[in-house]
Amino acid sequence: MQWSDFLAALTFQAGYNSALVALGALLLGLAAGGTGTFVFLRKRALVSDAVSHATLPGVGLAFLLMVALGGEGRWLPGLILGSALSAALGLVLVQAMVSRTRLSEDAAIGAVLSVFFGLGIVLLTVIQTMASGRQAGLESFLLGSTAGMLRSEAVTIAVAAAVAALLLFAFRRPMTLVAFDPGYAAARGTAVNRVDLGIMGLALIVTVIGLKVVGLILIVAMLIIPPVIARFWTDRVDAMVLIAAAVGGVSGWVGTAISASAADMPTGPIIVLVAFGLFVLSLLLSPARGVLASALRYRRFQERVHRRQGLLAMARAEPIHDRLTLRVLRRAGLIRADGVATEAGRAAVAAAALDEARWAHVRRTDPGDPVLERYDGLTALDDLLTRDQLSDIDRAMPGPGIA
Amino acid sequence: MGLEFLQLSLAPLLIGVLAAVACALPGNFLVLRRQALIGDAISHVVLPGIIAAFLLTGTVSAWPMMIGAAGAAVISVALIELVRRLGRVEPGAAMGLVFTTMFAGGVLLLEQSDTSGVHLDVEHALYGNLESLIWIDAEGWGSLLDTGALAGLPPQVARLAIVLAGLVAFLWLFWRPLAISTFDPGFAQSVGIRNGPLGFALVTATAVAAVAAFDAVGSIIVIAMFVCPPAAARLMTNRLGRQVAWSVGFAVVSAVLGYVLAGYGPLWLGAANSVSAAGMIATVSGLILAAACVLGPQRKRTGEAAA
């Protein structure tokens, strides 16, 4: 990969066509990430997999029809229209199977996905045997291909993706409401079914636009991965839509740039792998839900427990053998290297012992006190009660409480 | 007709039927456990597995590729669990994330590596090449008894037969615990059935079936056969035993009818070339499912009157 080529592609300087393709992929990623958020929140990520596979027979039939009418079979808007119709049929069939029969959604998805795809392959083999079909290159719809894309096709994709993004913006409120709390939405009189259908309709639009860029097998990743990433960084629906759209846009943009600047880099898979890279980063680094953050939290909790238990053991003049406890105490400057308490250590021991004695006193004299709910062996009573309450307890306690 | 059928059609038909039945059997339990899409996920991740195996060994031979595919299937199941647990991601999304990524990785590996000298491409992985599995050594019906000629059968026949026998044995041995843990996991646990290992065994059986069938018929049939015949059978009966029997019947009919329609259908319609048998088999299984959805005696949920 040439860095200069990559930078040129990234800054839309690699020629008019590549710039259009990169812009189209960016807009597609935006629309897909935003739409995918609602699909994800309604837990229907895999329904979009059925929708995307169901596009194939539509592509084949549209091609055959356009050729039969004496036209050019590869006309992209016609193929997109055909794929949208068959995808819609697939979506309706999934819904019908779930609502009319005892089959569950996963079986309905699997059935529609495989059967429509199988029928699509049958049609592709028919087309391959036709004279006009040999050069059709409809296989590029399976995995997407931006190499050799016509200018008119790039424009179609960019415009359609922009329209999808606008639709997403226009209907964001009802979709947010339904995604967040369908029960409340229904009680307010929102037609939940219709909004659900709208969400899947948008997913369908994104899917058919993405066929040419990412391909029908991988387009579902554009709907799934960005919202999963966004969920790591926020708990708010509106922020999640924005983050997912941004992630999708960046994946599409960077992915096409990488794909354009090196040989043998298929666009669709590269876009998906860029998105997956962002996912791994989020999984590790997210402050609230990331793996590193929770490891740190666990570690800090562990240190608090060992510090407290170590101090209490010192208060009872018991020897400490646990290595982690010794290390925690030593690092906090509470004991010296030989295990003897320092000045600060003796103060901390006294404070811990006093606190434990206060807890014990409250437990004995007033077992119904709500403050006891907060006892976890780590929290000091100082943090929970006022100074007056503390001095009341200290006065009522039998001894001085300090060992 | 006789000789031509033996040489050109017998082996693909046999392979199609064996693959369909091998997938439909575990598919019954997957459909009942609402894990139908595991088959979908596994058949996607098989691609990076066989490509990695090819890159490591440098040859297109069956066993390393099957091991690679099975390895990829196991890795994908583990990854889905990992993403689900570590990231607290909803299972459907975790599955979609893992299998698309692994498939994308497979395609990239394929494009990056020099596989020009061998027949290994994405289309082949998707819809197989059932039609090319011919039995050229056959010289007449007597060849069926001639061990020398039988040795010339495509190796997929024997491989699928072994896998099918293994699956039948697995289901026969674990029928009761599998049935109990499928319908009532809580009760199963209380009588000492270990749901976790049993579920993993089922997924492993699924992966084995998928990998063996994938090699012969491509991933579309695999996904279709995991779902369609069992789902159609589910609409026919309320008894597990009968459901499995129905699903085997549907799988056989799909395979035979699909193969015949793909091979001879276009000729009847006046076209010169046959169409993809794999695609046609999937299509026929879908038509059977559609018929069952409209006509199946047990198509409604319990409590709803069958109209």
XYZ file of C-alpha atoms in Angstrom:
710
model
C 0.000 0.000 0.000
C 1.324 3.421 -0.961
C 0.890 6.018 1.752
C 0.609 8.802 -0.768
C -2.158 6.942 -2.610
C -3.929 6.274 0.680
C -3.714 9.921 1.758
C -4.883 11.059 -1.659
C -7.886 8.727 -1.482
C -8.591 9.843 2.077
C -8.635 13.486 1.088
C -10.741 12.890 -2.029
C -7.759 13.778 -4.248
C -7.486 10.467 -6.100
C -9.584 11.448 -9.053
C -13.185 12.466 -9.516
C -14.610 8.944 -9.618
C -12.776 7.704 -6.527
C -13.801 10.842 -4.684
C -17.438 10.163 -5.581
C -17.127 6.546 -4.463
C -15.501 7.560 -1.176
C -18.196 10.162 -0.592
C -20.876 7.600 -1.419
C -19.389 5.072 1.015
C -19.142 7.759 3.686
C -22.806 8.747 3.271
C -23.799 5.085 3.120
C -21.951 4.432 6.379
C -23.651 7.420 8.028
C -27.113 6.244 7.010
C -26.353 2.612 7.880
C -24.922 3.417 11.316
C -27.845 5.650 12.235
C -30.472 3.233 10.969
C -28.665 0.289 12.504
C -28.946 1.899 15.936
C -32.719 1.614 15.856
C -32.566 -1.899 14.405
C -30.135 -2.834 17.180
C -32.226 -1.315 19.952
C -35.284 -3.216 18.705
C -33.092 -6.376 18.835
C -33.703 -7.144 15.179
C -30.118 -7.074 13.952
C -30.434 -10.398 12.193
C -33.704 -9.551 10.464
C -31.635 -7.222 8.328
C -29.508 -10.236 7.370
C -32.619 -11.878 5.924
C -33.478 -8.619 4.142
C -30.037 -8.307 2.587
C -29.962 -11.885 1.294
C -33.490 -11.484 -0.043
C -32.289 -8.786 -2.453
C -30.582 -11.256 -4.788
C -33.582 -12.675 -6.695
C -34.792 -9.099 -7.215
C -31.473 -8.159 -8.802
C -31.682 -11.177 -11.107
C -35.323 -10.644 -12.074
C -34.800 -6.922 -12.682
C -31.873 -7.747 -14.948
C -33.897 -10.325 -16.896
C -36.840 -7.952 -17.195
C -34.729 -5.043 -18.402
C -33.059 -7.268 -20.986
C -36.435 -8.646 -22.095
C -37.672 -5.090 -22.609
C -34.690 -4.536 -24.848
C -32.788 -2.361 -22.429
C -29.377 -2.457 -20.804
C -29.645 -4.961 -17.971
C -26.997 -3.362 -15.802
C -28.829 -0.073 -15.215
C -28.236 0.423 -11.478
C -31.451 2.217 -10.453
C -33.474 -0.585 -12.054
C -31.469 -3.245 -10.239
C -31.841 -1.337 -6.967
C -35.593 -1.106 -7.447
C -35.839 -4.831 -8.158
C -33.723 -5.711 -5.147
C -35.836 -3.432 -2.938
C -39.036 -5.165 -4.041
C -37.755 -8.670 -3.350
C -36.186 -7.576 -0.069
C -39.530 -6.106 0.962
C -41.213 -9.395 0.080
C -38.648 -11.220 2.224
C -39.310 -8.854 5.134
C -43.084 -9.348 4.816
C -42.617 -13.118 4.731
C -40.493 -13.066 7.908
C -43.199 -11.030 9.663
C -45.970 -13.289 8.341
C -44.224 -16.471 9.435
C -43.689 -15.105 12.927
C -47.230 -13.800 13.352
C -49.225 -16.452 11.489
C -47.401 -19.659 12.375
C -45.749 -21.089 15.449
C -42.259 -20.656 14.000
C -39.967 -18.327 15.911
C -38.177 -15.368 14.374
C -34.800 -17.062 13.991
C -36.293 -19.910 11.955
C -38.183 -17.416 9.784
C -35.004 -15.405 9.215
C -32.976 -18.492 8.341
C -35.633 -19.767 5.967
C -36.123 -16.502 4.069
C -32.391 -15.839 3.935
C -31.433 -19.213 2.488
C -34.371 -19.705 0.152
C -34.241 -16.242 -1.404
C -30.499 -16.534 -1.749
C -30.851 -19.959 -3.361
C -33.435 -18.636 -5.805
C -31.138 -15.707 -6.559
C -28.290 -18.082 -7.373
C -30.590 -20.028 -9.708
C -31.408 -16.778 -11.509
C -27.726 -15.827 -11.667
C -26.895 -19.121 -13.353
C -29.699 -18.462 -15.833
C -28.285 -15.019 -16.548
C -24.751 -16.358 -16.966
C -25.920 -18.595 -19.796
C -27.471 -15.689 -21.665
C -25.431 -13.875 -24.268
C -25.992 -10.477 -22.675
C -25.493 -11.826 -19.183
C -21.928 -13.002 -19.419
C -20.559 -9.530 -18.896
C -23.242 -8.503 -16.431
C -20.976 -8.877 -13.437
C -23.939 -9.384 -11.155
C -21.638 -11.448 -8.920
C -20.222 -8.133 -7.759
C -23.447 -7.719 -5.795
C -22.399 -10.607 -3.574
C -19.248 -8.993 -2.229
C -19.457 -5.466 -3.569
C -16.929 -3.828 -5.796
C -16.109 -0.222 -6.294
C -13.379 -0.864 -8.814
C -14.544 0.163 -12.245
C -17.737 1.665 -10.921
C -19.422 3.981 -13.402
C -19.713 7.660 -12.550
C -23.499 7.516 -12.834
C -23.557 4.600 -10.379
C -21.427 6.453 -7.854
C -23.732 9.465 -8.137
C -26.811 7.264 -7.682
C -25.323 5.735 -4.533
C -24.242 9.059 -3.066
C -27.628 10.688 -3.697
C -29.616 7.707 -2.394
C -27.479 7.497 0.742
C -27.987 11.209 1.361
C -31.752 10.729 0.994
C -31.658 7.834 3.467
C -29.746 10.003 5.948
C -32.370 12.746 5.556
C -35.228 10.274 6.127
C -33.432 9.064 9.223
C -33.181 12.635 10.485
C -36.837 13.354 9.715
C -38.191 10.324 11.568
C -35.712 10.255 14.441
C -38.249 11.175 17.142
C -40.873 8.414 16.729
C -38.101 5.884 16.131
C -36.257 6.943 19.290
C -39.468 6.691 21.292
C -40.273 3.187 20.041
C -36.692 1.965 20.342
C -36.397 3.194 23.894
C -39.785 2.262 25.340
C -42.285 0.562 23.015
C -44.851 0.179 25.807
C -44.868 3.892 26.568
C -44.936 4.709 22.853
C -48.003 2.505 22.380
C -49.715 4.083 25.388
C -49.112 7.529 23.880
C -50.844 6.429 20.718
C -47.790 5.897 18.508
C -48.369 3.105 16.007
C -45.473 0.897 17.146
C -45.994 -1.596 14.327
C -45.811 1.096 11.712
C -42.699 2.649 13.226
C -41.076 -0.806 13.365
C -41.921 -1.260 9.724
C -40.413 2.156 9.014
C -37.192 1.197 10.801
C -36.888 -1.989 8.777
C -37.843 -0.050 5.647
C -34.927 2.309 6.224
C -32.657 -0.679 6.818
C -33.906 -2.056 3.522
C -33.088 1.183 1.706
C -29.592 1.226 3.176
C -29.154 -2.417 2.212
C -30.067 -1.993 -1.445
C -27.889 1.104 -1.770
C -25.002 -0.736 -0.166
C -25.222 -3.785 -2.433
C -22.881 -2.357 -5.016
C -20.345 -1.069 -2.482
C -20.246 -3.647 0.301
C -22.159 -6.570 -1.172
C -25.188 -8.347 0.148
C -23.388 -10.769 2.434
C -21.536 -8.095 4.367
C -23.902 -5.104 4.245
C -25.544 -6.366 7.435
C -22.257 -5.649 9.223
C -22.709 -1.945 8.379
C -26.024 -2.058 10.237
C -24.792 -4.067 13.219
C -21.226 -3.088 14.089
C -21.571 0.749 14.386
C -24.427 0.624 16.941
C -22.598 -2.034 18.951
C -19.606 0.317 19.048
C -21.768 3.315 19.937
C -23.361 1.410 22.816
C -19.938 1.257 24.472
C -19.653 5.012 24.627
C -23.058 6.275 25.692
C -26.317 5.435 27.428
C -28.365 7.995 25.488
C -30.274 7.107 22.330
C -29.660 10.391 20.523
C -25.919 10.293 21.213
C -25.841 6.655 20.185
C -27.372 7.448 16.786
C -24.790 10.173 16.197
C -21.833 8.044 17.287
C -23.012 5.057 15.244
C -23.489 7.249 12.184
C -20.021 8.733 12.650
C -18.448 5.300 13.080
C -20.265 4.005 10.009
C -19.201 7.026 7.989
C -15.563 6.726 9.057
C -15.512 2.983 8.296
C -16.962 3.549 4.832
C -14.613 6.426 4.076
C -11.379 4.906 5.415
C -12.316 1.477 4.041
C -12.777 2.761 0.496
C -9.560 4.743 0.771
C -7.559 1.653 1.807
C -9.260 -0.400 -0.862
C -8.500 2.195 -3.529
C -4.827 2.536 -2.643
C -3.685 -1.082 -2.791
C -4.186 -4.088 -5.009
C -6.371 -7.022 -3.992
C -8.211 -5.103 -1.290
C -11.914 -5.809 -1.830
C -13.960 -2.811 -0.683
C -16.715 -4.521 1.289
C -14.515 -6.744 3.462
C -12.092 -3.868 4.115
C -14.915 -1.604 5.299
C -16.169 -4.350 7.602
C -12.685 -4.997 8.976
C -12.123 -1.274 9.640
C -15.408 -1.228 11.572
C -14.337 -4.335 13.464
C -11.045 -2.656 14.376
C -13.000 0.237 15.871
C -15.121 -2.300 17.738
C -12.061 -3.934 19.298
C -10.739 -0.523 20.369
C -14.090 0.321 21.951
C -14.335 -3.041 23.670
C -10.968 -2.414 25.282
C -11.038 1.314 25.924
C -14.616 2.374 26.639
C -14.621 4.161 30.008
C -17.896 2.742 31.291
C -18.149 -0.712 29.680
C -14.666 -1.431 28.375
C -12.563 -4.389 29.376
C -9.646 -2.250 30.628
C -11.950 0.006 32.646
C -13.642 -2.890 34.371
C -10.295 -4.556 35.057
C -9.118 -1.292 36.664
C -12.310 -1.026 38.694
C -11.872 -4.587 39.908
C -8.263 -3.927 40.835
C -9.148 -0.787 42.785
C -11.891 -2.591 44.674
C -9.507 -5.407 45.499
C -6.976 -2.915 46.898
C -9.598 -1.233 49.061
C -10.616 -4.581 50.555
C -7.022 -5.579 51.248
C -6.176 -2.214 52.771
C -9.146 -2.292 55.102
C -8.630 -5.910 56.150
C -4.931 -5.264 56.662
C -5.613 -2.280 58.917
C -8.131 -4.249 60.983
C -5.656 -7.115 61.338
C -3.051 -4.648 62.592
C -5.592 -3.235 65.051
C -6.028 -6.753 66.467
C -2.203 -7.092 66.462
C -2.420 -10.096 64.145
C 0.446 -10.826 61.756
C -0.297 -10.247 58.054
C 0.814 -12.931 55.643
C -1.066 -12.032 52.483
C 1.388 -10.589 49.955
C -1.085 -8.313 48.216
C -2.218 -6.860 51.551
C 1.392 -6.164 52.533
C 2.102 -4.565 49.184
C -0.978 -2.347 49.324
C -0.163 -1.176 52.835
C 3.493 -0.599 52.028
C 2.719 1.348 48.887
C 0.282 3.558 50.801
C 3.089 4.304 53.273
C 1.200 2.722 56.168
C 3.856 0.167 57.051
C 7.615 0.044 56.639
C 9.474 -2.571 54.661
C 9.885 -4.682 57.822
C 6.118 -4.677 58.444
C 6.062 -2.212 61.330
C 3.379 0.466 61.145
C 4.488 4.009 60.319
C 3.113 7.135 61.963
C 0.410 7.435 59.283
C -0.185 3.713 59.555
C -0.913 3.879 63.267
C -3.416 6.670 62.653
C -5.116 4.704 59.901
C -5.266 1.598 62.109
C -6.882 3.612 64.866
C -9.395 5.161 62.471
C -10.331 1.771 61.005
C -10.727 0.212 64.430
C -12.870 3.117 65.644
C -15.049 2.871 62.559
C -15.524 -0.876 62.998
C -16.414 -0.341 66.674
C -18.972 2.315 65.724
C -20.600 -0.031 63.220
C -20.729 -2.785 65.830
C -22.274 -0.380 68.331
C -24.993 0.750 65.942
C -25.717 -2.864 65.010
C -26.094 -3.781 68.675
C -28.123 -0.832 69.910
C -30.243 0.036 66.887
C -30.543 -2.947 64.492
C -33.272 -1.166 62.506
C -31.126 1.867 61.650
C -31.282 2.384 57.867
C -27.583 3.283 57.772
C -26.813 -0.425 58.361
C -28.040 -1.104 54.816
C -24.908 0.604 53.602
C -22.523 -1.667 55.516
C -20.175 -3.429 53.108
C -17.041 -3.682 55.226
C -15.407 -0.854 53.270
C -17.468 2.296 53.694
C -16.646 4.357 56.768
C -19.468 5.638 58.962
C -17.807 9.071 58.694
C -18.952 9.186 55.059
C -22.566 8.368 55.885
C -23.458 10.194 59.093
C -23.164 13.800 60.291
C -20.619 14.844 62.881
C -23.380 15.195 65.510
C -24.624 11.673 64.918
C -21.069 10.352 65.157
C -20.386 12.086 68.455
C -23.701 10.720 69.803
C -22.516 7.226 68.961
C -19.065 7.823 70.434
C -20.581 9.100 73.687
C -22.897 6.099 73.955
C -20.133 3.591 73.293
C -18.845 1.762 76.376
C -15.072 2.129 76.008
C -12.906 4.578 74.131
C -13.172 2.237 71.142
C -9.521 2.508 70.275
C -7.412 -0.545 70.847
C -30.516 -43.090 -19.778
C -29.172 -45.792 -17.497
C -25.470 -45.298 -17.912
C -25.700 -41.561 -18.252
C -27.725 -41.392 -15.050
C -25.212 -43.553 -13.216
C -22.223 -41.534 -14.342
C -23.580 -38.018 -14.145
C -26.484 -37.950 -11.751
C -26.245 -40.734 -9.207
C -23.337 -39.316 -7.228
C -24.636 -35.719 -7.053
C -28.090 -36.964 -6.108
C -26.652 -39.181 -3.416
C -24.455 -36.389 -2.099
C -27.325 -33.931 -2.159
C -29.582 -36.284 -0.224
C -26.900 -37.192 2.317
C -25.971 -33.545 2.885
C -29.605 -32.494 3.196
C -30.401 -35.187 5.743
C -27.179 -34.596 7.699
C -28.115 -30.929 8.094
C -31.823 -31.468 8.705
C -31.247 -33.858 11.641
C -29.478 -31.449 14.030
C -31.552 -28.646 12.484
C -34.634 -30.008 14.258
C -33.134 -29.305 17.634
C -31.722 -25.941 16.546
C -35.160 -24.792 15.373
C -36.788 -25.924 18.610
C -34.087 -24.229 20.678
C -34.359 -21.012 18.678
C -30.773 -21.338 17.547
C -31.591 -21.735 13.862
C -29.141 -19.000 12.924
C -26.141 -20.847 14.388
C -26.116 -22.809 11.131
C -26.061 -19.544 9.202
C -23.177 -18.194 11.260
C -21.150 -21.402 11.024
C -21.531 -21.687 7.275
C -20.212 -18.141 6.884
C -17.111 -18.672 9.011
C -16.197 -21.892 7.235
C -14.675 -19.783 4.445
C -11.788 -18.258 6.455
C -11.183 -21.707 7.951
C -10.637 -23.475 4.657
C -8.574 -20.612 3.270
C -6.329 -20.555 6.324
C -5.922 -24.322 6.010
C -5.036 -23.935 2.352
C -2.471 -21.234 3.087
C -0.870 -23.347 5.801
C -0.707 -26.598 3.866
C -0.459 -25.195 0.352
C -2.682 -27.881 -1.095
C -6.351 -28.287 -1.804
C -6.964 -31.497 0.077
C -10.011 -32.427 2.000
C -8.892 -33.245 5.501
C -6.807 -30.140 6.362
C -9.573 -27.974 4.954
C -12.234 -29.743 6.975
C -10.133 -29.396 10.097
C -9.593 -25.719 9.323
C -13.304 -25.207 8.770
C -14.218 -26.984 11.983
C -11.580 -24.942 13.820
C -13.035 -21.723 12.451
C -16.496 -22.819 13.520
C -15.329 -23.466 17.068
C -13.426 -20.155 17.141
C -16.517 -18.302 15.962
C -18.715 -19.842 18.659
C -16.117 -18.911 21.271
C -15.797 -15.383 19.863
C -19.568 -14.871 19.917
C -19.600 -15.898 23.586
C -16.636 -13.605 24.294
C -18.220 -10.563 22.626
C -21.516 -11.290 24.356
C -19.978 -11.585 27.818
C -17.152 -9.021 27.683
C -19.097 -6.360 25.818
C -22.527 -7.261 27.181
C -23.767 -7.228 23.583
C -27.128 -8.735 22.659
C -26.666 -12.288 21.239
C -28.076 -11.592 17.769
C -25.828 -8.581 17.281
C -22.815 -10.454 18.677
C -23.405 -13.235 16.193
C -23.840 -10.834 13.285
C -20.683 -8.984 14.253
C -18.525 -12.098 14.506
C -19.628 -13.935 11.405
C -19.509 -10.928 9.072
C -16.052 -10.036 10.349
C -14.729 -13.564 9.941
C -16.267 -13.806 6.477
C -14.711 -10.472 5.535
C -11.375 -11.745 6.817
C -11.779 -14.872 4.705
C -12.496 -12.902 1.542
C -9.510 -10.633 2.197
C -7.210 -13.621 2.786
C -8.456 -15.149 -0.432
C -7.837 -11.993 -2.439
C -4.431 -11.386 -0.912
C -3.070 -14.880 -1.328
C -2.026 -16.414 -4.581
C -4.759 -18.919 -5.235
C -4.764 -18.461 -8.971
C -3.461 -21.974 -9.560
C -6.209 -23.710 -7.615
C -9.927 -23.776 -7.751
C -10.841 -21.846 -4.666
C -13.175 -18.912 -4.900
C -15.984 -17.292 -3.021
C -18.686 -18.339 -5.467
C -17.602 -21.946 -5.126
C -17.817 -21.649 -1.355
C -21.277 -20.141 -1.550
C -23.010 -22.444 -3.939
C -20.737 -25.406 -4.242
C -20.387 -27.481 -7.320
C -22.729 -30.373 -6.952
C -22.938 -30.948 -10.709
C -19.219 -31.619 -11.052
C -19.194 -34.538 -8.624
C -19.575 -37.235 -11.222
C -18.851 -40.970 -11.150
C -16.917 -41.535 -14.313
C -15.925 -45.124 -13.457
C -19.478 -46.411 -13.675
C -20.024 -48.751 -16.607
C -23.511 -50.000 -15.853
C -25.704 -50.942 -12.949
C -23.309 -53.769 -12.185
C -20.714 -51.171 -11.113
C -22.688 -50.672 -7.940
C -21.361 -54.050 -6.784
C -17.880 -53.606 -8.196
C -15.512 -52.377 -5.526
C -13.045 -51.071 -8.074
C -15.664 -48.850 -9.670
C -17.098 -47.846 -6.292
C -13.679 -46.565 -5.295
C -14.049 -44.075 -8.116
C -17.066 -42.484 -6.485
C -16.428 -38.909 -5.383
C -14.902 -39.049 -1.877
C -17.659 -36.764 -0.603
C -20.112 -39.672 -0.725
C -18.196 -41.723 1.798
C -17.364 -38.696 3.941
C -20.974 -37.566 4.147
C -22.139 -41.122 4.826
C -19.726 -41.377 7.764
C -20.800 -37.989 9.124
C -24.460 -38.894 8.731
C -23.924 -42.184 10.564
C -22.143 -40.295 13.339
C -25.005 -37.804 13.624
C -27.601 -40.572 13.750
C -25.596 -42.292 16.474
C -25.293 -39.025 18.423
C -29.024 -38.359 18.251
C -29.875 -41.983 19.050
C -27.610 -42.012 22.117
C -28.617 -38.619 23.473
C -32.219 -38.555 22.295
C -33.876 -38.380 25.713
C -31.540 -35.846 27.351
C -31.543 -33.723 24.197
C -35.321 -33.747 24.004
C -35.739 -32.913 27.693
C -33.138 -30.157 27.688
C -34.637 -28.693 24.508
C -38.200 -28.497 25.767
C -37.599 -27.824 29.464
C -34.036 -26.857 30.422
C -35.067 -26.234 34.032
C -36.471 -29.723 34.454
C -33.496 -31.183 32.625
C -31.160 -29.561 35.121
C -33.194 -30.838 38.055
C -32.910 -34.450 36.854
C -29.143 -34.090 36.413
C -28.824 -33.437 32.694
C -25.983 -31.053 31.981
C -27.481 -28.510 29.606
C -24.239 -26.657 28.895
C -22.098 -29.539 27.585
C -25.115 -30.992 25.778
C -25.762 -27.690 24.014
C -22.106 -27.473 23.067
C -22.217 -31.032 21.734
C -25.212 -30.100 19.594
C -23.413 -27.056 18.206
C -20.362 -29.211 17.499
C -22.533 -31.774 15.695
C -24.009 -28.889 13.712
C -20.555 -27.652 12.807
C -19.446 -31.118 11.689
C -22.546 -31.491 9.526
C -22.060 -28.002 8.102
C -18.401 -28.554 7.267
C -18.945 -31.971 5.673
C -21.898 -30.738 3.632
C -20.236 -27.432 2.784
C -17.369 -29.173 1.059
C -19.799 -30.916 -1.261
C -22.672 -28.560 -1.783
C -21.712 -25.035 -0.675
C -23.159 -22.974 2.111
C -26.614 -22.115 0.729
C -27.899 -25.665 0.917
C -26.353 -26.000 4.334
C -28.248 -23.005 5.725
C -31.459 -23.941 3.935
C -31.360 -27.535 5.148
C -30.673 -26.562 8.749
C -33.828 -24.484 8.791
C -36.402 -25.255 6.112
C -37.144 -28.996 6.460
C -37.217 -28.905 10.283
C -39.337 -25.752 10.294
C -41.792 -27.295 7.822
C -41.845 -30.492 9.894
C -42.540 -28.447 13.003
C -45.769 -27.282 11.377
C -46.856 -30.864 10.669
C -46.806 -32.508 14.071
C -46.474 -32.032 17.810
C -44.331 -35.123 18.402
C -40.566 -34.791 18.274
C -40.017 -38.227 16.725
C -42.494 -37.577 13.951
C -41.065 -34.105 13.405
C -37.610 -35.549 12.789
C -39.101 -38.142 10.419
C -41.015 -35.453 8.487
C -37.897 -33.290 8.285
C -35.847 -36.151 6.844
C -38.598 -36.769 4.293
C -38.722 -33.089 3.333
C -34.932 -32.951 3.059
C -34.851 -35.954 0.721
C -37.667 -34.583 -1.429
C -35.954 -31.156 -1.626
C -32.659 -32.685 -2.658
C -34.082 -35.030 -5.299
C -36.662 -32.657 -6.723
C -34.259 -29.724 -6.627
C -31.546 -31.634 -8.420
C -33.933 -32.957 -11.080
C -35.532 -29.542 -11.646
C -32.148 -27.860 -11.920
C -30.789 -30.460 -14.310
C -33.801 -31.166 -16.495
C -36.258 -28.335 -15.774
C -34.634 -25.825 -18.153
C -34.510 -28.503 -20.871
C -38.260 -29.038 -20.515
C -38.722 -25.297 -20.837
C -36.635 -25.301 -23.985
C -33.487 -23.737 -22.564
C -30.158 -25.303 -23.314
C -28.308 -25.074 -19.985
C -29.078 -26.344 -16.535
C -29.187 -24.010 -13.541
C -27.506 -24.175 -10.130
C -28.600 -27.364 -8.371
C -27.677 -25.986 -4.955
C -29.864 -22.937 -5.473
C -32.710 -25.035 -6.786
C -32.585 -27.440 -3.824
C -32.806 -24.466 -1.445
C -35.689 -23.065 -3.482
C -37.630 -26.338 -3.375
C -37.146 -26.602 0.381
C -38.527 -23.073 0.652
C -41.582 -24.002 -1.404
C -42.179 -26.991 0.885
C -41.936 -24.694 3.907
C -44.332 -22.220 2.273
C -46.829 -25.025 1.667
C -46.477 -26.155 5.281
C -47.034 -22.569 6.477
C -50.335 -22.442 4.609
C -51.538 -26.020 5.018
C -49.620 -27.644 7.897
C -52.032 -29.171 10.426
C -50.055 -27.826 13.407
C -49.085 -24.461 11.978
C -50.671 -22.394 14.753
C -49.279 -21.822 18.196
C -50.913 -23.806 20.980
C -54.051 -22.010 22.053
C -54.844 -20.538 18.673
C -57.519 -22.335 16.686
C -56.226 -23.844 13.483
C -58.220 -22.090 10.805
